[in-house]
mmCIF file of C-alpha atoms in Angstrom:
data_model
loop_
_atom_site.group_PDB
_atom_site.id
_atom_site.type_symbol
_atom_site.label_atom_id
_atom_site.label_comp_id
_atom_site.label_asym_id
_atom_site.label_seq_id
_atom_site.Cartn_x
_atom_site.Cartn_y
_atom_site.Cartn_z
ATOM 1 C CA UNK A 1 -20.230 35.449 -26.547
ATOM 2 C CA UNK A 2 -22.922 34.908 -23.922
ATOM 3 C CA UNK A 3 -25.990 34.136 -25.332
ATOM 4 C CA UNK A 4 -29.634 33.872 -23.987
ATOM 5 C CA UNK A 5 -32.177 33.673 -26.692
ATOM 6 C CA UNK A 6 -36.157 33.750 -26.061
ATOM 7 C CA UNK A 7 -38.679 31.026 -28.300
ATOM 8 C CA UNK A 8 -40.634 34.081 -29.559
ATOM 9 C CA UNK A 9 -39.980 37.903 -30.117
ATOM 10 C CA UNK A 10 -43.830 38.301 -30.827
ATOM 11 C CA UNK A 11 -46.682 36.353 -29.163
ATOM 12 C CA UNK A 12 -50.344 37.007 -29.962
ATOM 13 C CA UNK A 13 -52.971 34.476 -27.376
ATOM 14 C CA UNK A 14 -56.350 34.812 -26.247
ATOM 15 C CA UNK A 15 -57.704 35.215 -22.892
ATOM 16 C CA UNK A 16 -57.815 31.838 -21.490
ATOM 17 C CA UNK A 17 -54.748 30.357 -23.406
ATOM 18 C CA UNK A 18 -52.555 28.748 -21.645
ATOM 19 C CA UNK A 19 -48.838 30.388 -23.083
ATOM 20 C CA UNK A 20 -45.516 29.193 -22.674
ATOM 21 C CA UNK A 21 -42.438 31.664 -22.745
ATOM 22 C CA UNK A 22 -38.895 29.406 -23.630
ATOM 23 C CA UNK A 23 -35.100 30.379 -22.574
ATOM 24 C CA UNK A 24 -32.310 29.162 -23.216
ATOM 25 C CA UNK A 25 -28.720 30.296 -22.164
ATOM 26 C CA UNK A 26 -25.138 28.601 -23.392
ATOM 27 C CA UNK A 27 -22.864 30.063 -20.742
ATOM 28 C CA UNK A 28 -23.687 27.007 -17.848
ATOM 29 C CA UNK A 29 -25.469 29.971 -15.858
ATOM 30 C CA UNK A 30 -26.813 28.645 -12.498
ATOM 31 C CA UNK A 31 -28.989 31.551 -12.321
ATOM 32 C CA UNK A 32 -32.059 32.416 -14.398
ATOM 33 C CA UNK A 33 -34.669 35.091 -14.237
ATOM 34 C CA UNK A 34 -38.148 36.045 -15.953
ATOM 35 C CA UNK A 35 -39.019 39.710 -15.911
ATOM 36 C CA UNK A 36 -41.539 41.711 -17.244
ATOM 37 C CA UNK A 37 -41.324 44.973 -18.025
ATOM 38 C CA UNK A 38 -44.056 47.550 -18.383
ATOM 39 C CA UNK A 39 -44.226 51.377 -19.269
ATOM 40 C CA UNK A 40 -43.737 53.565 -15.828
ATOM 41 C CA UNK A 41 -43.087 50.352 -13.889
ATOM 42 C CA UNK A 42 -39.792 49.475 -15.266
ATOM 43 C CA UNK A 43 -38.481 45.439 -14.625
ATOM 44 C CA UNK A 44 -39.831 43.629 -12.371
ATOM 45 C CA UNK A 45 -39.046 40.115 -10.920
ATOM 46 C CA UNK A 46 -41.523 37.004 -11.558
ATOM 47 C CA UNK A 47 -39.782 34.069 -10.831
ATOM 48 C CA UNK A 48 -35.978 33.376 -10.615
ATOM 49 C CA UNK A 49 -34.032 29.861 -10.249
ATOM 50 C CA UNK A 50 -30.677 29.313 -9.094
ATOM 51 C CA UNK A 51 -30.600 25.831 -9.961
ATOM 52 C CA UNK A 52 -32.200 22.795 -11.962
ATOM 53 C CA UNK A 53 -35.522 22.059 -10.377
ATOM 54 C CA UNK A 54 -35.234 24.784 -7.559
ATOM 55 C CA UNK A 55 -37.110 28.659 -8.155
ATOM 56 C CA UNK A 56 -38.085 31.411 -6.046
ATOM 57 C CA UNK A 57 -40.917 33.950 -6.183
ATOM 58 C CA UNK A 58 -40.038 37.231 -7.459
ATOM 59 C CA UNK A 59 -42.160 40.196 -6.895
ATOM 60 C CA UNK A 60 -45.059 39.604 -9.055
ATOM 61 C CA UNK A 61 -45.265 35.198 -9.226
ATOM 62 C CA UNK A 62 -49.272 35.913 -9.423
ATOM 63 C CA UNK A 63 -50.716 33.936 -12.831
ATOM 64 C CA UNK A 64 -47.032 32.412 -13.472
ATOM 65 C CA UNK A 65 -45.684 29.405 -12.831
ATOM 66 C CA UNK A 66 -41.733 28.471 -13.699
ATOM 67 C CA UNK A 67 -40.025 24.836 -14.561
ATOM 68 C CA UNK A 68 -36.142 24.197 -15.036
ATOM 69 C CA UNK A 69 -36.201 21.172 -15.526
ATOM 70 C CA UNK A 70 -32.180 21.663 -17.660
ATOM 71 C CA UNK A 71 -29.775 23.850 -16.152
ATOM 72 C CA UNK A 72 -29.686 25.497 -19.906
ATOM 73 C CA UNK A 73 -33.454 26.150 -19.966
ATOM 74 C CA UNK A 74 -35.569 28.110 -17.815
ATOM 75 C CA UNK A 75 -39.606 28.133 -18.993
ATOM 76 C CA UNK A 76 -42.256 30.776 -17.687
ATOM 77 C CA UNK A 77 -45.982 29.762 -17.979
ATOM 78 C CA UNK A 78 -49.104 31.698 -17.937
ATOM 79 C CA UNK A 79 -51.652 28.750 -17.065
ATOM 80 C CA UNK A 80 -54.954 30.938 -17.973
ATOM 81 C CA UNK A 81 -53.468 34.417 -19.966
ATOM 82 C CA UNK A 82 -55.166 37.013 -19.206
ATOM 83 C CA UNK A 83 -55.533 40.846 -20.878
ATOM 84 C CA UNK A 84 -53.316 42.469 -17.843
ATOM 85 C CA UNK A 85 -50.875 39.930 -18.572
ATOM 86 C CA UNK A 86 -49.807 41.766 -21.835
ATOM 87 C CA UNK A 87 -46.212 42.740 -21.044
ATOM 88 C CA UNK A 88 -42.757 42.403 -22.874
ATOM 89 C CA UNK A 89 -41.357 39.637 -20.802
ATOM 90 C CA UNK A 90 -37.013 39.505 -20.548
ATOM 91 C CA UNK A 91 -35.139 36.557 -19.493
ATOM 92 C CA UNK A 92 -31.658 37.137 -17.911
ATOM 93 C CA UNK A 93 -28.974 34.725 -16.560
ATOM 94 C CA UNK A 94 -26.213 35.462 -14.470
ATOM 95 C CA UNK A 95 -23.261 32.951 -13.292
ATOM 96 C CA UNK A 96 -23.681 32.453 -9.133
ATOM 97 C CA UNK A 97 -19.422 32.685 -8.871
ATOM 98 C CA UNK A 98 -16.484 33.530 -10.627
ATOM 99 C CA UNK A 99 -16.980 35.044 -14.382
ATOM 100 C CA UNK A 100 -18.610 38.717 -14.400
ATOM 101 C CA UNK A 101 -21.168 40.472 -12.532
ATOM 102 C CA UNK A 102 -24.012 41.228 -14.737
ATOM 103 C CA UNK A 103 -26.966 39.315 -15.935
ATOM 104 C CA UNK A 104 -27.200 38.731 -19.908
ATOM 105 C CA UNK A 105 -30.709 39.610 -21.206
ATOM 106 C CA UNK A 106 -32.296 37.504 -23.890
ATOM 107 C CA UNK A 107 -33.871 39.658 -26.728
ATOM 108 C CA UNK A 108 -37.638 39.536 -24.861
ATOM 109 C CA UNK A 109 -40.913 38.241 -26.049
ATOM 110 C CA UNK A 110 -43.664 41.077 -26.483
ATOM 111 C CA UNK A 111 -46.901 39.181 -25.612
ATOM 112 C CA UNK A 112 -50.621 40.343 -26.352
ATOM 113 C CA UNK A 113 -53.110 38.872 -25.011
ATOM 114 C CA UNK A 114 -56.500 39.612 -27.125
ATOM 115 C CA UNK B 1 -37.156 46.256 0.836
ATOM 116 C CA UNK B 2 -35.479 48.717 -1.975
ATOM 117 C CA UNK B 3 -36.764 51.721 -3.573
ATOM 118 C CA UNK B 4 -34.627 52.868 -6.500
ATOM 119 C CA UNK B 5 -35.499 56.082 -7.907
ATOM 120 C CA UNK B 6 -34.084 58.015 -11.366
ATOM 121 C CA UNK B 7 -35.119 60.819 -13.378
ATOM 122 C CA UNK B 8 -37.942 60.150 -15.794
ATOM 123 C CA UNK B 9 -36.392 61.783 -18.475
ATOM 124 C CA UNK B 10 -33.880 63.757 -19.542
ATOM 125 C CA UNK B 11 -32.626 65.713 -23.221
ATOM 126 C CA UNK B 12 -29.545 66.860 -24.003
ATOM 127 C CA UNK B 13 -27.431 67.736 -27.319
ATOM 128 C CA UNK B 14 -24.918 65.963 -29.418
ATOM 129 C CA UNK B 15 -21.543 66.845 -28.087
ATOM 130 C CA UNK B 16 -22.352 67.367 -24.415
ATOM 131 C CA UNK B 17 -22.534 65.821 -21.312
ATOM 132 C CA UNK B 18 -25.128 64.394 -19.225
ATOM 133 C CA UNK B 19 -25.263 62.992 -15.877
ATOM 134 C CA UNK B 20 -28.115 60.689 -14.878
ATOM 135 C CA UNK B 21 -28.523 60.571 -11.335
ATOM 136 C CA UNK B 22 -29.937 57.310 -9.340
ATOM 137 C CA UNK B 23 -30.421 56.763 -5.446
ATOM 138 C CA UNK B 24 -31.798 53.880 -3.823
ATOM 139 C CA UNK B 25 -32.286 52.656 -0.166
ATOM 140 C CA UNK B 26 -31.958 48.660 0.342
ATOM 141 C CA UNK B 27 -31.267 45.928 2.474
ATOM 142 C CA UNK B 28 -27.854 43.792 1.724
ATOM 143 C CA UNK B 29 -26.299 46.168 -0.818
ATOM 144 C CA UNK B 30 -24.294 43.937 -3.107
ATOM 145 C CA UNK B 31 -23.442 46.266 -5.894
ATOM 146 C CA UNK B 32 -25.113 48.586 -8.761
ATOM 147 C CA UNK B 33 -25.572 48.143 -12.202
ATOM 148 C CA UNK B 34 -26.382 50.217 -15.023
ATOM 149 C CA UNK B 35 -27.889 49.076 -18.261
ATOM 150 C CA UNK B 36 -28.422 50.756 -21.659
ATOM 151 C CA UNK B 37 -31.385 49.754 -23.639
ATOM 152 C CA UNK B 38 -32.726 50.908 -27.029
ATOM 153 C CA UNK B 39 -36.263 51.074 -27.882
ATOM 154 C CA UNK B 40 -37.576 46.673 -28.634
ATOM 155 C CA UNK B 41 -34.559 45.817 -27.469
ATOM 156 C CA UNK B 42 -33.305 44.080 -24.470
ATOM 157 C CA UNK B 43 -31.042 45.939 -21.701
ATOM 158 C CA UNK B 44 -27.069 45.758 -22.450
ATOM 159 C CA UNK B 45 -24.326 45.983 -19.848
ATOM 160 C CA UNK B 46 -23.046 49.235 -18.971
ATOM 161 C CA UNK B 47 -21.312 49.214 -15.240
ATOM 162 C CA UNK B 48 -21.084 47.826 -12.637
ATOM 163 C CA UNK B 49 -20.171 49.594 -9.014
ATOM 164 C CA UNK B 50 -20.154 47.627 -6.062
ATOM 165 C CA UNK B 51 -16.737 50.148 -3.987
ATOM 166 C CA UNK B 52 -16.997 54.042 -3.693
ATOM 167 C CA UNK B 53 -15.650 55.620 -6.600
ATOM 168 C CA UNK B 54 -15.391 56.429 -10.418
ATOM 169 C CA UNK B 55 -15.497 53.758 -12.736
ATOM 170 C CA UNK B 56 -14.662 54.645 -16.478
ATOM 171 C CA UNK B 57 -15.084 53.219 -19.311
ATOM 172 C CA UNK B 58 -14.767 54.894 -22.760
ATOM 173 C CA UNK B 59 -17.238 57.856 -23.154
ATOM 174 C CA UNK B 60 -19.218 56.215 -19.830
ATOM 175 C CA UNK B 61 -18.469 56.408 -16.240
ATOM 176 C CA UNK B 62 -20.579 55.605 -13.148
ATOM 177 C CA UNK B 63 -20.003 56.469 -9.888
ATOM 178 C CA UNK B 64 -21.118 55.056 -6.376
ATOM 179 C CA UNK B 65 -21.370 56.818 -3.122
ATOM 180 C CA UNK B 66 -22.559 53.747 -0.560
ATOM 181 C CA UNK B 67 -23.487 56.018 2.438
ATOM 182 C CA UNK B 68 -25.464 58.332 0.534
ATOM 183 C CA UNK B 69 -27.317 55.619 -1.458
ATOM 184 C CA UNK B 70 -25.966 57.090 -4.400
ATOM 185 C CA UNK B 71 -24.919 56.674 -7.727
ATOM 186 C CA UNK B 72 -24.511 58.831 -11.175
ATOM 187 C CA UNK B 73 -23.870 58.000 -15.239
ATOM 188 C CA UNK B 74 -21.571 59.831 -16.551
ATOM 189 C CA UNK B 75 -21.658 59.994 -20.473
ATOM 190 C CA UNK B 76 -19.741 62.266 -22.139
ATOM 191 C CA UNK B 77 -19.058 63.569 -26.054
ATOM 192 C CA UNK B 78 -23.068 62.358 -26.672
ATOM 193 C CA UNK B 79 -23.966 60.403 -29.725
ATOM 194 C CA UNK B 80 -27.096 60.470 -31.499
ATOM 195 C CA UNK B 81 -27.058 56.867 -31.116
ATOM 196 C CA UNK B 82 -27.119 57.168 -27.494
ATOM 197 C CA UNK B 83 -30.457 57.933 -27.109
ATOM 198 C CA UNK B 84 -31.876 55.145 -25.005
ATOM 199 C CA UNK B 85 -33.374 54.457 -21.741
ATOM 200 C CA UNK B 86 -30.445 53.859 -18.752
ATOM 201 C CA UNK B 87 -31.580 51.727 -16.300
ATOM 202 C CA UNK B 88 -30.049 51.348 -12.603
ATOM 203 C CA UNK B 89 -30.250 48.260 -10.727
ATOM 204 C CA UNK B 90 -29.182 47.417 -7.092
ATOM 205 C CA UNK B 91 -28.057 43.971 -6.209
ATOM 206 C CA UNK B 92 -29.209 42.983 -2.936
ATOM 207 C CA UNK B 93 -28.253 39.692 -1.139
ATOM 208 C CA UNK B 94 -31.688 37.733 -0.148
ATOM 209 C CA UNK B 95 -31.526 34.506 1.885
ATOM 210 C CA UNK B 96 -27.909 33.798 -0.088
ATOM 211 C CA UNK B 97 -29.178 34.431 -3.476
ATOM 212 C CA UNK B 98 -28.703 37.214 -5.583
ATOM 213 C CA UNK B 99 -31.073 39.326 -7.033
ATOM 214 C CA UNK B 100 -31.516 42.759 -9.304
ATOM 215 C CA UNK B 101 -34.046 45.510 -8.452
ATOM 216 C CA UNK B 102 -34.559 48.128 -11.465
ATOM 217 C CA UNK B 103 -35.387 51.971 -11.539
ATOM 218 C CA UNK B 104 -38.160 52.488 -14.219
ATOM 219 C CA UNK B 105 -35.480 54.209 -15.847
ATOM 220 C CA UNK B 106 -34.035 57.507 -17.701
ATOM 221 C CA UNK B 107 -35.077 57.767 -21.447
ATOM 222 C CA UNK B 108 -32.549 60.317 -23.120
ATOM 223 C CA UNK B 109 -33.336 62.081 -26.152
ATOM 224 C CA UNK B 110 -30.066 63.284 -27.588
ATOM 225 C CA UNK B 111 -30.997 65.982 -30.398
ATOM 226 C CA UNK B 112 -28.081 66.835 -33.111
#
């Protein structure tokens, strides 16, 4: 079984904090994603990485920044959190060839920033 | 850029059927998905569409219409446990690497 799991299912921080969101997928995905997902705005893209050391901007990169520095792990970091940054966040991975089509969604991390 | 759109919400009855329209206008159409998810939970794997047609699977099917931007989910013989948000997704081919765009999605209330 595929298997992307997240650090934290619940995240509490202050305003300020600086946060860091984990992933980590067993299937030797070359592709990685960070999402967030928000009530009326559905998923949208942050950052995505289709290989170790290389990531591209989503839709929304403002007050994240990504590292992958191990194909397996993919890390999403909020350098100052702030209160509109209060979001579930989802990982997903997703193999570039061969294999299936869809991306495998870790279990996401609800984070609340106070 | 893309622009997905699906119904809010929809309700329906244990027993029947309910279709759960999506259309969408992109760039580099590379296939549609559509993912189940429950309420705290993440999205699951439903379908995936990337030819004209009917794809079925179990109780589910999905269907694609490229020229009309179009696509449907099918799920028949409803289950109380199949209340959940569907979510459609387009894949769309951007400088050689592949990415999903998401609906806001369709939360179904199935009542017994």
């Amino acid at each position: 079984d595929v298997k992307v799991t997240q650090s934290s299912r619940y995240l509490v921080k202050r305003t300020g904090e600086k946060v860091f969101l984990e992933c980590v997928q067993d299937m030797d995905h070359e592709n990685m994603f960070w999402y967030r997902q928000d009530p009326g705005l559905g998923l949208r893209l942050i950052y995505f990485s289709y290989d170790v050391k290389m990531k591209e901007k989503g839709d929304i990169p403002e007050g994240y920044s990504v590292s992958r520095e191990k194909k397996e792990r993919f890390s999403l970091i909020l350098e100052s959190a702030s209160t509109n940054q209060t979001s579930m966040y989802l990982c997903a991975s997703f193999h570039r060839t061969g294999g299936g089509n869809e991306q495998f969604f870790g279990p996401g991390t609800r984070l609340t920033v106070l | 850029g893309q622009n997905i759109d699906q119904p809010t919400e929809m309700t329906a009855t244990e027993g029947a059927i309910v279709q759960i329209n999506c259309t969408y206008q992109t760039s580099g159409f590379n296939g549609l998905f559509w993912y189940q998810q429950h309420a705290g939970e993440a999205p699951t794997f439903l379908s995936y569409n990337v030819l004209d047609g009917l794809e079925e699977k179990g109780r589910f099917s999905s269907f694609l219409s490229r020229s009309k931007g179009y696509s449907y989910l099918l799920l028949k013989e409803l289950q109380m446990k199949d209340s959940a948000s569907y979510l459609c997704a387009v894949r769309a081919l951007n400088t050689g690497f592949q990415k999903l765009v998401f609906g806001t999605g369709t939360r179904l209330l199935v009542s017994p």
